[in-house]
CSV table of C-alpha atoms in Angstrom, one decimal:
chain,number,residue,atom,x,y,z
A,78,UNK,CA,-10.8,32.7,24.2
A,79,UNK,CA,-12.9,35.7,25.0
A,80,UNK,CA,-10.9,38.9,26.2
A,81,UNK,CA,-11.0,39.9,29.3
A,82,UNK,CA,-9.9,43.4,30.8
A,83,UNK,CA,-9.6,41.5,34.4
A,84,UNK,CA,-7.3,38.8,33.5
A,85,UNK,CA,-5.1,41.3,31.6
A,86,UNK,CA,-4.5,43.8,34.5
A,87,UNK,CA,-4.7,41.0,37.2
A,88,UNK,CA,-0.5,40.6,37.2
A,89,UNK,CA,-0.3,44.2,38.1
A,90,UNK,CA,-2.9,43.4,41.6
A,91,UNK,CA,-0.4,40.9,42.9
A,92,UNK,CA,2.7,41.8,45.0
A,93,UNK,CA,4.6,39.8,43.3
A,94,UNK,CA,5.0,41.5,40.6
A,95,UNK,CA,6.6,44.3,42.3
A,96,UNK,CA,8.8,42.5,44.5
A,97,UNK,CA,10.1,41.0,41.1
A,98,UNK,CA,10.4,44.4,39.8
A,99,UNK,CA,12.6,45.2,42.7
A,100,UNK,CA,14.5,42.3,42.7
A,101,UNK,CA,15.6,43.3,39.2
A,102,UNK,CA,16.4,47.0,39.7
A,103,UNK,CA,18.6,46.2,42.7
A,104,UNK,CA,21.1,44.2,40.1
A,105,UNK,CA,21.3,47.5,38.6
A,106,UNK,CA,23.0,48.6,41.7
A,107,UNK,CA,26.2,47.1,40.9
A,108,UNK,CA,26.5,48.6,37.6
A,109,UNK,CA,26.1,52.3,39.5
A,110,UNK,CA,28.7,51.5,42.4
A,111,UNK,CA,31.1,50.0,39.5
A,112,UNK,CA,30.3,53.1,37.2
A,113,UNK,CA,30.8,55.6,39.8
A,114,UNK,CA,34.9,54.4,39.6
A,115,UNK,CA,34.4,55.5,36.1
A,116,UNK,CA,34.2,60.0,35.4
A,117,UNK,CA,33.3,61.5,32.3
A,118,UNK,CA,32.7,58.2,30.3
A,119,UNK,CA,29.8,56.9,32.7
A,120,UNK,CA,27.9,60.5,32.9
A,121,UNK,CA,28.5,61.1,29.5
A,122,UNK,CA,24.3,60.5,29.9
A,123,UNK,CA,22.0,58.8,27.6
A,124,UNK,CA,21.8,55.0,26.8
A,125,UNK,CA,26.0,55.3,27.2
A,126,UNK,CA,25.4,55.0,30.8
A,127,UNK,CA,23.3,52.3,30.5
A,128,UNK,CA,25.7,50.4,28.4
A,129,UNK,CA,28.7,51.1,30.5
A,130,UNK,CA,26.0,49.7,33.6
A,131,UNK,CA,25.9,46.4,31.8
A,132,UNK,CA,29.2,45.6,31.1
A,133,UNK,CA,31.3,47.4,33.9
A,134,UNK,CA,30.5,44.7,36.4
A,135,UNK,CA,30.6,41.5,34.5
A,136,UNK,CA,34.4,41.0,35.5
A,137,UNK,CA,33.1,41.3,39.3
A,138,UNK,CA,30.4,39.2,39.3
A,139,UNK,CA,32.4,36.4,37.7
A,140,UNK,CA,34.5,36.6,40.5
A,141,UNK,CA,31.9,36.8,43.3
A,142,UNK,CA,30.2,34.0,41.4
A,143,UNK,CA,33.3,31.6,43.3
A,144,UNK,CA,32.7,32.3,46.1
A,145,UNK,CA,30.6,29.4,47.8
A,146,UNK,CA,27.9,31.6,49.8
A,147,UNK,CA,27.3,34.2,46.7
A,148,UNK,CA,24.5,31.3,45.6
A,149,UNK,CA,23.0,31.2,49.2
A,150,UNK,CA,22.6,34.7,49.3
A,151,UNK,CA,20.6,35.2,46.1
A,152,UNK,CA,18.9,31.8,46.6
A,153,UNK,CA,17.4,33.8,49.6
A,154,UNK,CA,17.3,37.0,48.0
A,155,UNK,CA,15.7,34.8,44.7
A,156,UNK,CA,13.3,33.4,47.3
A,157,UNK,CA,11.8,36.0,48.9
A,158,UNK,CA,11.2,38.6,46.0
A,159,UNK,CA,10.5,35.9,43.2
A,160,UNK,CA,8.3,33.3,44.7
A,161,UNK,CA,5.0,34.7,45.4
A,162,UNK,CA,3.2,33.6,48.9
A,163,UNK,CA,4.5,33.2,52.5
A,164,UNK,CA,7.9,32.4,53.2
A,165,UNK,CA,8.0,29.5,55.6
A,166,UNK,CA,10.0,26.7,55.4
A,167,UNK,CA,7.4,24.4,53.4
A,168,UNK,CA,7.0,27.2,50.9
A,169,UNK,CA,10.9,27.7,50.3
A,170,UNK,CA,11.3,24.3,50.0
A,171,UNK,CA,8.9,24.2,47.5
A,172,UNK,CA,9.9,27.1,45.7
A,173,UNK,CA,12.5,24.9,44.0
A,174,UNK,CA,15.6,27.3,44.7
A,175,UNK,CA,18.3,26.4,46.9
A,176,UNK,CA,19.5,28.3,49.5
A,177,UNK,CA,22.6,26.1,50.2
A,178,UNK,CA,26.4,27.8,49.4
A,179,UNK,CA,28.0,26.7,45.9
A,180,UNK,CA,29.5,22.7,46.8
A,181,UNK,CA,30.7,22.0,43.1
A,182,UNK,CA,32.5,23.9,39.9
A,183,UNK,CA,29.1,23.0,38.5
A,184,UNK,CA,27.1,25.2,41.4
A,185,UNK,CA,29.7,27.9,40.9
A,186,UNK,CA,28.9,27.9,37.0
A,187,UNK,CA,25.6,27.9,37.0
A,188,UNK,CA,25.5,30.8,39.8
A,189,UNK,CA,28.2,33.0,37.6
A,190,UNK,CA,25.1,32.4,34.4
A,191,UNK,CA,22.4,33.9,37.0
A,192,UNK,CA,24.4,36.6,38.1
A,193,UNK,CA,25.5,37.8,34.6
A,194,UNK,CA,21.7,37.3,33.3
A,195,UNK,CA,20.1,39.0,36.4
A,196,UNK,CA,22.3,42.0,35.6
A,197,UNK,CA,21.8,42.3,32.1
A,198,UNK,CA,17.8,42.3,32.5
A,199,UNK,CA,18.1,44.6,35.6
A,200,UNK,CA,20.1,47.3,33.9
A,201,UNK,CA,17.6,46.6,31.0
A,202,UNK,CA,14.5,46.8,32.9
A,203,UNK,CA,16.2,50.1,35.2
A,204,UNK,CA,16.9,51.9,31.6
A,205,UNK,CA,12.9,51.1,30.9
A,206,UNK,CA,11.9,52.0,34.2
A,207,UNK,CA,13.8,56.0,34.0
A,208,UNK,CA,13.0,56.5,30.5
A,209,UNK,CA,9.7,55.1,29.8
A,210,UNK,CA,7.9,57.2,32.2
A,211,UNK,CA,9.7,60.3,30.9
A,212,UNK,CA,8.4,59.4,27.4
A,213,UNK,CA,5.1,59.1,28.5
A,214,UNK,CA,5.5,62.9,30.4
A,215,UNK,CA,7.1,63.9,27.1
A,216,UNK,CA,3.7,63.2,25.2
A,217,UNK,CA,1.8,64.6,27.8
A,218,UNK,CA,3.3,67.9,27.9
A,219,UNK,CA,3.2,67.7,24.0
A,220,UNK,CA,-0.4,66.9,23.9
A,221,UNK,CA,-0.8,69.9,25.7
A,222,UNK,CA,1.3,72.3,23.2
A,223,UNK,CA,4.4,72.6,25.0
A,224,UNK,CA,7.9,71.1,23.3
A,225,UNK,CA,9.9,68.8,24.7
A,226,UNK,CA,13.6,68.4,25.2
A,227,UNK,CA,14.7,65.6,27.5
A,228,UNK,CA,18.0,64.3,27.3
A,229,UNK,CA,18.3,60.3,25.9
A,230,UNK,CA,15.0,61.0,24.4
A,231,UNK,CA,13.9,62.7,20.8
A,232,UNK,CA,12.7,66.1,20.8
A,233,UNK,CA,9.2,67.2,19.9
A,234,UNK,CA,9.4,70.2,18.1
A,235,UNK,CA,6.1,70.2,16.7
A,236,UNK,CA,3.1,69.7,19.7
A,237,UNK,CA,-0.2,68.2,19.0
A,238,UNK,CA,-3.6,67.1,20.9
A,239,UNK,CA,-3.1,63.6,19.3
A,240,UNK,CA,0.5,62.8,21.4
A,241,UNK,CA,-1.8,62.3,24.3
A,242,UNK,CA,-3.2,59.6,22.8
A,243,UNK,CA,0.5,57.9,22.4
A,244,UNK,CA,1.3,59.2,26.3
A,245,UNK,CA,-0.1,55.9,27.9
A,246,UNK,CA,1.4,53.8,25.8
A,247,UNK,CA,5.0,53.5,27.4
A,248,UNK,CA,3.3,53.2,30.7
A,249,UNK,CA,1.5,49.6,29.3
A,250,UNK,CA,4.8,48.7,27.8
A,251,UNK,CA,7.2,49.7,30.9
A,252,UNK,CA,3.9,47.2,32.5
A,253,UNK,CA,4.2,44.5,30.1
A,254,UNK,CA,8.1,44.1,30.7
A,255,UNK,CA,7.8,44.4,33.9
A,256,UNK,CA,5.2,41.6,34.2
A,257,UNK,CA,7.2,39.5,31.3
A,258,UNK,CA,11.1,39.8,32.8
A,259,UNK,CA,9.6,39.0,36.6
A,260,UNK,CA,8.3,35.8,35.0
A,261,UNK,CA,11.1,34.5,32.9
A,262,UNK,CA,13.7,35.5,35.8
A,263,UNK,CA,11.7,33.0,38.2
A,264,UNK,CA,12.0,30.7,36.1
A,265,UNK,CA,15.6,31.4,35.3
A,266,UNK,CA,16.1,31.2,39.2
A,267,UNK,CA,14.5,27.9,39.4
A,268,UNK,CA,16.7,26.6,36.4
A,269,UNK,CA,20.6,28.0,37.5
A,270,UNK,CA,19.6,28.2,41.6
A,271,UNK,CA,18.2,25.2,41.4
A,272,UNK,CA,19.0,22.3,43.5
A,273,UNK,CA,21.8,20.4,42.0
A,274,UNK,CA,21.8,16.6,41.6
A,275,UNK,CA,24.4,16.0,44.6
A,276,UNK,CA,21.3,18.2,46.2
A,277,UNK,CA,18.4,16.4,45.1
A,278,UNK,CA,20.0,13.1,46.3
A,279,UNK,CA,21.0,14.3,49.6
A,280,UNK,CA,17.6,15.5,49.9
A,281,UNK,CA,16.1,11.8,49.1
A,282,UNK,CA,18.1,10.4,50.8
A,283,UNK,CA,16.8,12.6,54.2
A,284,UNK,CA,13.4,12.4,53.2
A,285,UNK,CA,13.7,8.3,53.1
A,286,UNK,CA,15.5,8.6,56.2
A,287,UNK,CA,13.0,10.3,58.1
A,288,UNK,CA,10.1,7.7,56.7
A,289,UNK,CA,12.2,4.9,57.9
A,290,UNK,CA,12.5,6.6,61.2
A,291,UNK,CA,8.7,6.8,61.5
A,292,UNK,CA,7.9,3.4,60.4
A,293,UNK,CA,10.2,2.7,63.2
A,294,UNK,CA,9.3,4.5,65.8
A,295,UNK,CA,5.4,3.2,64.9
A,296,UNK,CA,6.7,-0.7,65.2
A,297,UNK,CA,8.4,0.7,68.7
A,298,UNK,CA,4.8,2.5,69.8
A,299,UNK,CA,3.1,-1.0,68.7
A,300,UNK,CA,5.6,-3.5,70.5
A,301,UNK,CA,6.6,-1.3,73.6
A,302,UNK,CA,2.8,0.0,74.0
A,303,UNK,CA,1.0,-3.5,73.0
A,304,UNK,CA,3.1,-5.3,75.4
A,305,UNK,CA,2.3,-2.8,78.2
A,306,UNK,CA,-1.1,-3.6,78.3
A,307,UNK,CA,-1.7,-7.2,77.1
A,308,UNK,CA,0.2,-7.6,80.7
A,309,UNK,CA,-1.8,-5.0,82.4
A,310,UNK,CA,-5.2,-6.7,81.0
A,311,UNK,CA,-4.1,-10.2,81.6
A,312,UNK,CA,-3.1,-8.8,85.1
A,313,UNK,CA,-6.0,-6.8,86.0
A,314,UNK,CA,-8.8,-10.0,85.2
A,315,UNK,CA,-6.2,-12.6,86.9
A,316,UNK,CA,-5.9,-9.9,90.0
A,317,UNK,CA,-10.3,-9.9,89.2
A,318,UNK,CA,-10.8,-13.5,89.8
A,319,UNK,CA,-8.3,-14.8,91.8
A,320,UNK,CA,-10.1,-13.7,95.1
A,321,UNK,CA,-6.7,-13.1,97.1
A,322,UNK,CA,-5.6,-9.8,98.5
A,323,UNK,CA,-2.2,-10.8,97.9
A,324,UNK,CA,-2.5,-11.9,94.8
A,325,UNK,CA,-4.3,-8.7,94.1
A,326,UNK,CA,-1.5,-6.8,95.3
A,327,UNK,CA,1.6,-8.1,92.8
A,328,UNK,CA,-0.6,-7.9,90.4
A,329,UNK,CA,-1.2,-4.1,90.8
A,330,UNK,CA,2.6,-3.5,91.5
A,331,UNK,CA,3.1,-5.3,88.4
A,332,UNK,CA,0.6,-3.1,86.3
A,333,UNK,CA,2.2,-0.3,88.0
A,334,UNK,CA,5.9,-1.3,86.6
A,335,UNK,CA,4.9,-2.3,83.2
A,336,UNK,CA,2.8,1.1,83.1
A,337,UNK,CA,5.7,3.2,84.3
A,338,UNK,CA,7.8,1.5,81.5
A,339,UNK,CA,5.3,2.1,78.8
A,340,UNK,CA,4.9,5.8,79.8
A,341,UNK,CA,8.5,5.6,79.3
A,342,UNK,CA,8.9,4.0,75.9
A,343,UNK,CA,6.2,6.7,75.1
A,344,UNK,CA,8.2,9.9,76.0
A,345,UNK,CA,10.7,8.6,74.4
A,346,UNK,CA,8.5,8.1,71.1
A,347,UNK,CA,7.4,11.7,71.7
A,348,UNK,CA,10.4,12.9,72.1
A,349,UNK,CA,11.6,11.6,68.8
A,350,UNK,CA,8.8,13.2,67.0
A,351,UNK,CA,9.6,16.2,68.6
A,352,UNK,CA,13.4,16.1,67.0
A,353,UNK,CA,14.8,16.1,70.2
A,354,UNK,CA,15.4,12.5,71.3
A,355,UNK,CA,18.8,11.5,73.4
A,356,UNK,CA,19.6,9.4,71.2
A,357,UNK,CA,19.1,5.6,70.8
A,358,UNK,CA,20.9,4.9,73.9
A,359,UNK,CA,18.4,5.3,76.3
A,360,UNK,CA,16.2,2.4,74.7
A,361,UNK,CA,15.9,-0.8,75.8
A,362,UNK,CA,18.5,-3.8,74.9
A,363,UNK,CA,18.6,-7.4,75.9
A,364,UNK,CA,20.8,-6.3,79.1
A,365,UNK,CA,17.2,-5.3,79.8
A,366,UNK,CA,16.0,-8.8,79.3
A,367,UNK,CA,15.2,-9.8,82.6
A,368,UNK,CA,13.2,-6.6,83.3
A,369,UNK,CA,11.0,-8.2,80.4
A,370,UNK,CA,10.5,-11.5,81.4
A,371,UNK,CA,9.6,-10.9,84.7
A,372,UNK,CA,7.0,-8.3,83.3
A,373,UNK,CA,5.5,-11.5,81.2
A,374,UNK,CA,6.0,-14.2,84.6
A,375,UNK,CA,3.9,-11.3,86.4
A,376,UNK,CA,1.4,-11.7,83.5
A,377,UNK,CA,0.7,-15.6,84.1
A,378,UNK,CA,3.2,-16.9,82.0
A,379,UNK,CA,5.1,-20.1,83.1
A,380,UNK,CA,8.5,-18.8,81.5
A,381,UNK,CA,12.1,-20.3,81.6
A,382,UNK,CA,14.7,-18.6,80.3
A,383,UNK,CA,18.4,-19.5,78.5
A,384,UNK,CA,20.3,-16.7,78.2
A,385,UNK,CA,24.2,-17.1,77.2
A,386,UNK,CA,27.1,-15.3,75.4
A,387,UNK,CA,28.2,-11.6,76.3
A,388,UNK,CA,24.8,-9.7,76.0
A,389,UNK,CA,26.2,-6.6,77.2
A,390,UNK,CA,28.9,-6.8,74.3
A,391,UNK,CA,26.7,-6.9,71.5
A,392,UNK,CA,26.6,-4.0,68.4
A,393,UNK,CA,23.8,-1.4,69.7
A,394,UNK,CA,21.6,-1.6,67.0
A,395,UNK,CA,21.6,-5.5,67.3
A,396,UNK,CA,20.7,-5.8,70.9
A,397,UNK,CA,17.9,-2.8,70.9
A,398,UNK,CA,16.2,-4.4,68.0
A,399,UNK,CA,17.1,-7.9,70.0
A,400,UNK,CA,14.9,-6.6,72.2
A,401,UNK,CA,11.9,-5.8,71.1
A,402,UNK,CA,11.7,-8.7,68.6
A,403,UNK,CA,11.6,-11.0,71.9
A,404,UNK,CA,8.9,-8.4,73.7
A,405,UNK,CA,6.9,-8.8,70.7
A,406,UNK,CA,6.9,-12.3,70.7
A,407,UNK,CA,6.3,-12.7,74.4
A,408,UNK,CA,2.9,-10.4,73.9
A,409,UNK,CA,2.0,-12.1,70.9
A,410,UNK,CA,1.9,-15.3,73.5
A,411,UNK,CA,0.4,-13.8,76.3
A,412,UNK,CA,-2.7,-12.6,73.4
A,413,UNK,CA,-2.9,-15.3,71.6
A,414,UNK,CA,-2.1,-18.4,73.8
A,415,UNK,CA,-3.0,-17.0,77.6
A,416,UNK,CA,-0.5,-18.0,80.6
A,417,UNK,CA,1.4,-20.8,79.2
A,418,UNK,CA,4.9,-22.4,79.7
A,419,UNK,CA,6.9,-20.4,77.4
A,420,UNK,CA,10.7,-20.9,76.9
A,421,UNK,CA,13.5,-18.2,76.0
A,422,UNK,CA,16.3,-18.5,74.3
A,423,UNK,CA,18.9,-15.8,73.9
A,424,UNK,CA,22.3,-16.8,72.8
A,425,UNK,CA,25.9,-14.3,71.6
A,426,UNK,CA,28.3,-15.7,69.7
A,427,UNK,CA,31.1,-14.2,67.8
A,428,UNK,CA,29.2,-14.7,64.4
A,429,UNK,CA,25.5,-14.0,65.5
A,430,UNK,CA,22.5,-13.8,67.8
A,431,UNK,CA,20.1,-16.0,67.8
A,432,UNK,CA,16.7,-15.4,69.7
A,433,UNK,CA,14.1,-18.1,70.8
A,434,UNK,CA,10.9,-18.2,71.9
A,435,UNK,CA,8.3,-21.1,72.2
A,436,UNK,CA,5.3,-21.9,73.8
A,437,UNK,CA,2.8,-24.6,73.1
A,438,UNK,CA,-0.5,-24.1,70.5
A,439,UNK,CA,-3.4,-23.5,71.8
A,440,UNK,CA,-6.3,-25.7,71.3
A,441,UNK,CA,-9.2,-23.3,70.8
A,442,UNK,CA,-7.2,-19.7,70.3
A,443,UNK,CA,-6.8,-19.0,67.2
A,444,UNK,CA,-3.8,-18.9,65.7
A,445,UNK,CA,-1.3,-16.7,67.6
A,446,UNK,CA,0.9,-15.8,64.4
A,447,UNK,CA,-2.9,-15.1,62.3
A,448,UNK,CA,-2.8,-11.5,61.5
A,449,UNK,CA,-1.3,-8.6,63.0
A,450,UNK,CA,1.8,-6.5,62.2
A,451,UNK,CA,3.7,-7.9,65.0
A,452,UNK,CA,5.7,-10.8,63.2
A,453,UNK,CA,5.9,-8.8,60.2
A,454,UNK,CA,7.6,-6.3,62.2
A,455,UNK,CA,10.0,-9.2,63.8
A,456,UNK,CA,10.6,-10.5,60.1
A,457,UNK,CA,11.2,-6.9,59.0
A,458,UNK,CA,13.5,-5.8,61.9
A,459,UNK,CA,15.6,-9.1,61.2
A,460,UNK,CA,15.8,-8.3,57.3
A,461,UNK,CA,17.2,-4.9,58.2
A,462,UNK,CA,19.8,-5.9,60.2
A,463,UNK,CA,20.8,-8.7,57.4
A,464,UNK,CA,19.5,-11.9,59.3
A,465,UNK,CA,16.2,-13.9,58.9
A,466,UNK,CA,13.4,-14.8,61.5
A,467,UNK,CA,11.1,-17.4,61.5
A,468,UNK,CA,7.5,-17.7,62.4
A,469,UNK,CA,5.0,-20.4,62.7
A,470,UNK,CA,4.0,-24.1,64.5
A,471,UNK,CA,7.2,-26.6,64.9
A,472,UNK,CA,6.3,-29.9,66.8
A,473,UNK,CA,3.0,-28.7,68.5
A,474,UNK,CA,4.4,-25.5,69.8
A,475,UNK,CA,4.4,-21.6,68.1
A,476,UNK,CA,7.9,-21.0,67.6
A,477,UNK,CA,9.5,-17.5,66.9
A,478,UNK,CA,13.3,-17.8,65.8
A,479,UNK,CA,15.5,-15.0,64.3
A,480,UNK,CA,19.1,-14.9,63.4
A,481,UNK,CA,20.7,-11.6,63.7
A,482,UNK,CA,24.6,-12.2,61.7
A,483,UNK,CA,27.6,-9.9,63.5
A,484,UNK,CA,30.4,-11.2,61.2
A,485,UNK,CA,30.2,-8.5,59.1
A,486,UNK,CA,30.9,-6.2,62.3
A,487,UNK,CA,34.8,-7.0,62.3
A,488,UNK,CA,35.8,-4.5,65.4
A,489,UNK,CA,32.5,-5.9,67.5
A,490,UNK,CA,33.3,-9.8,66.8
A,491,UNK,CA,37.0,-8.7,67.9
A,492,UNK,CA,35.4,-7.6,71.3
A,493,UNK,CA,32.7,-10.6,71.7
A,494,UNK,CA,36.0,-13.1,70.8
A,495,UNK,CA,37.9,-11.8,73.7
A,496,UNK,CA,34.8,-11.8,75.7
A,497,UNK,CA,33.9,-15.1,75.3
């Protein structure tokens, strides 16, 4: 590979490299405010000060190291002078250094290594940093006939034009190290600040969280929204050809209705995206049930409904998914099959739910289960609730059935038993 001059100084253009620079000479700090406890044996001056630096604060730092928030405090500290670029929330993430106080002996160990370590190559890289330059002024002024005599350094007795050729050197080594120890310390802070195991689960396991919550909230946005307006179209062209002023008007208080709902389900949608939902409790359940069927009568549909067993008892998470697994079978029929007779079945038992819905084939539709995400989604929501749904013709008629088990909800079946 060719040399370049560029790619050789270009470490020394970036920020970075200073703010690592400075994150090292501040662990120096604590070898000075240690040392200054010590008299004559820390000034004695020269690389005995340096050495009394390093090893003054190890018993400290061993302490500090168990204390939990120590290792959020230089996973911050690690962060912002280590990792080069901004500094938002994507970037720290990415960064690959915690920021979270010690939760395990493990944490605690592994922060006591980067504390010792940081120390040892700040006070290194300080000692290079003070004495360096000083060298490099102690050739200078030698190259220019004068002798030197700085303390911790040798003396040049004899001065010469050719020192100030050696004069930059310690200036492109004090570079160098600077450059080199900045490197290997990020990468020390990614290895002993890193996330621990514990962390990295918890961490997959909020990440697969928040993808479940958006597949769900796009099957709510697709059954609460699709429903909404199959009724409003199949209202609107009923209301279109019907020819009756009174006809005309249900129909348009019943597009209103179903609209005001769907603007509903949709805030609620945003809302969630936003991170600051109420809560599943203000989504509908199957107490809301008759609010839905009327919305589907108002669409054409010749519906008759069975509903039995305490509704209004049922687990939350059983009756809102309840719900929409009979809305999206109800729009499925109004799509596919047009205003036909359509029967309901909801029944609560102390062991399960069972859900219903049936209406007959059509003729020349095509087939209202072809396609779609809709009865996938009704299969899915069953499977995650441990029952099974069923989907497809029985007898000459489309026939969506679903099983949702509550035995394995002991303190629910208790209150559905004495309800019954």
């Amino acid at each position: 590979m060719p040399f370049s001059l560029s790619a050789v100084l270009r470490p020394l253009s970036r920020a970075v490299t200073y703010t690592r620079w400075l994150h090292l000479l501040i662990a120096s700090v604590a070898g000075v405010l240690v040392g200054f406890l010590y008299n004559k044996p820390f000034f004695a001056g020269g690389w005995l000060t340096w050495l009394w630096m390093a090893v003054l604060p190890l018993p400290l730092l061993l302490l500090a190291a168990l204390i939990p928030v120590v290792r959020r405090v230089e996973g911050l500290q690690a962060q912002l002078l280590l990792t080069p670029g901004p500094h938002g929330l994507e970037a720290r993430a990415a960064s690959g250094i915690a920021t979270t106080p010690s939760g395990s002996w493990s944490d605690r160990g592994r922060t006591a290594v980067w504390l010792l370590l940081r120390l040892e190559a700040g006070v290194a890289l300080s000692a290079l940093t003070a004495q360096l330059p000083l060298l490099a002024g102690a050739f200078a002024m030698a190259a220019a006939g004068r002798p030197t005599r700085l303390k911790g350094l040798p003396a040049i007795e004899a001065p010469h034009w050719w020192y100030g050729l050696l004069a930059p050197l310690p200036l492109v080594l004090l570079a160098a190290v600077a450059v080199g120890a900045g490197s290997l310390t990020a990468a020390a802070a990614r290895l002993l600040l890193g996330p621990s195991a514990a962390e990295r689960l918890t961490e997959l396991e909020a990440r697969t969280e928040r993808l479940l919550e958006h597949n769900r909230l796009a099957q709510e946005l697709h059954d609460a929204i699709g429903h909404a307006l199959t009724v409003t179209v199949l209202q609107a062209g009923a209301a279109r050809t019907a020819g009756s002023p009174e006809f005309t008007e249900r129909a348009l208080a019943a597009i209103e209705d179903t609209g005001r709902e769907a603007l509903a389900d949709l805030e609620r949608a945003l809302r969630l995206l936003r991170e600051d939902a109420p809560g599943p409790a203000g989504r509908p359940a199957l107490t809301d049930t008759e609010r839905l069927l009327e919305s589907a009568r108002a669409a054409g549909a010749d519906l008759r409904a069975e509903l039995s067993g305490p509704l209004e008892r049922l687990p939350g998470p059983v009756s809102r998914e309840g719900y929409r697994m009979v809305q999206e079978a109800l729009t499925n029929v109004l799509r596919h099959a047009g205003p036909v007779p359509v029967s309901v079945r909801i029944a609560a038992d102390a062991d399960a739910l069972e859900l219903e819905v049936r209406n007959p084939l059509p003729v020349t539709s095509p087939n209202p289960g072809s396609g779609g995400r809709g009865l996938r989604g009704i299969r899915e929501r069953a499977a995650l609730l441990g029952g099974e749904a069923e989907t497809g013709p029985d007898g000459g008629e489309w026939r969506v059935r679903a099983r949702l088990p509550l035995r394995q909800l002991g303190p629910v079946r208790a209150t559905i038993c004495g309800a019954r």
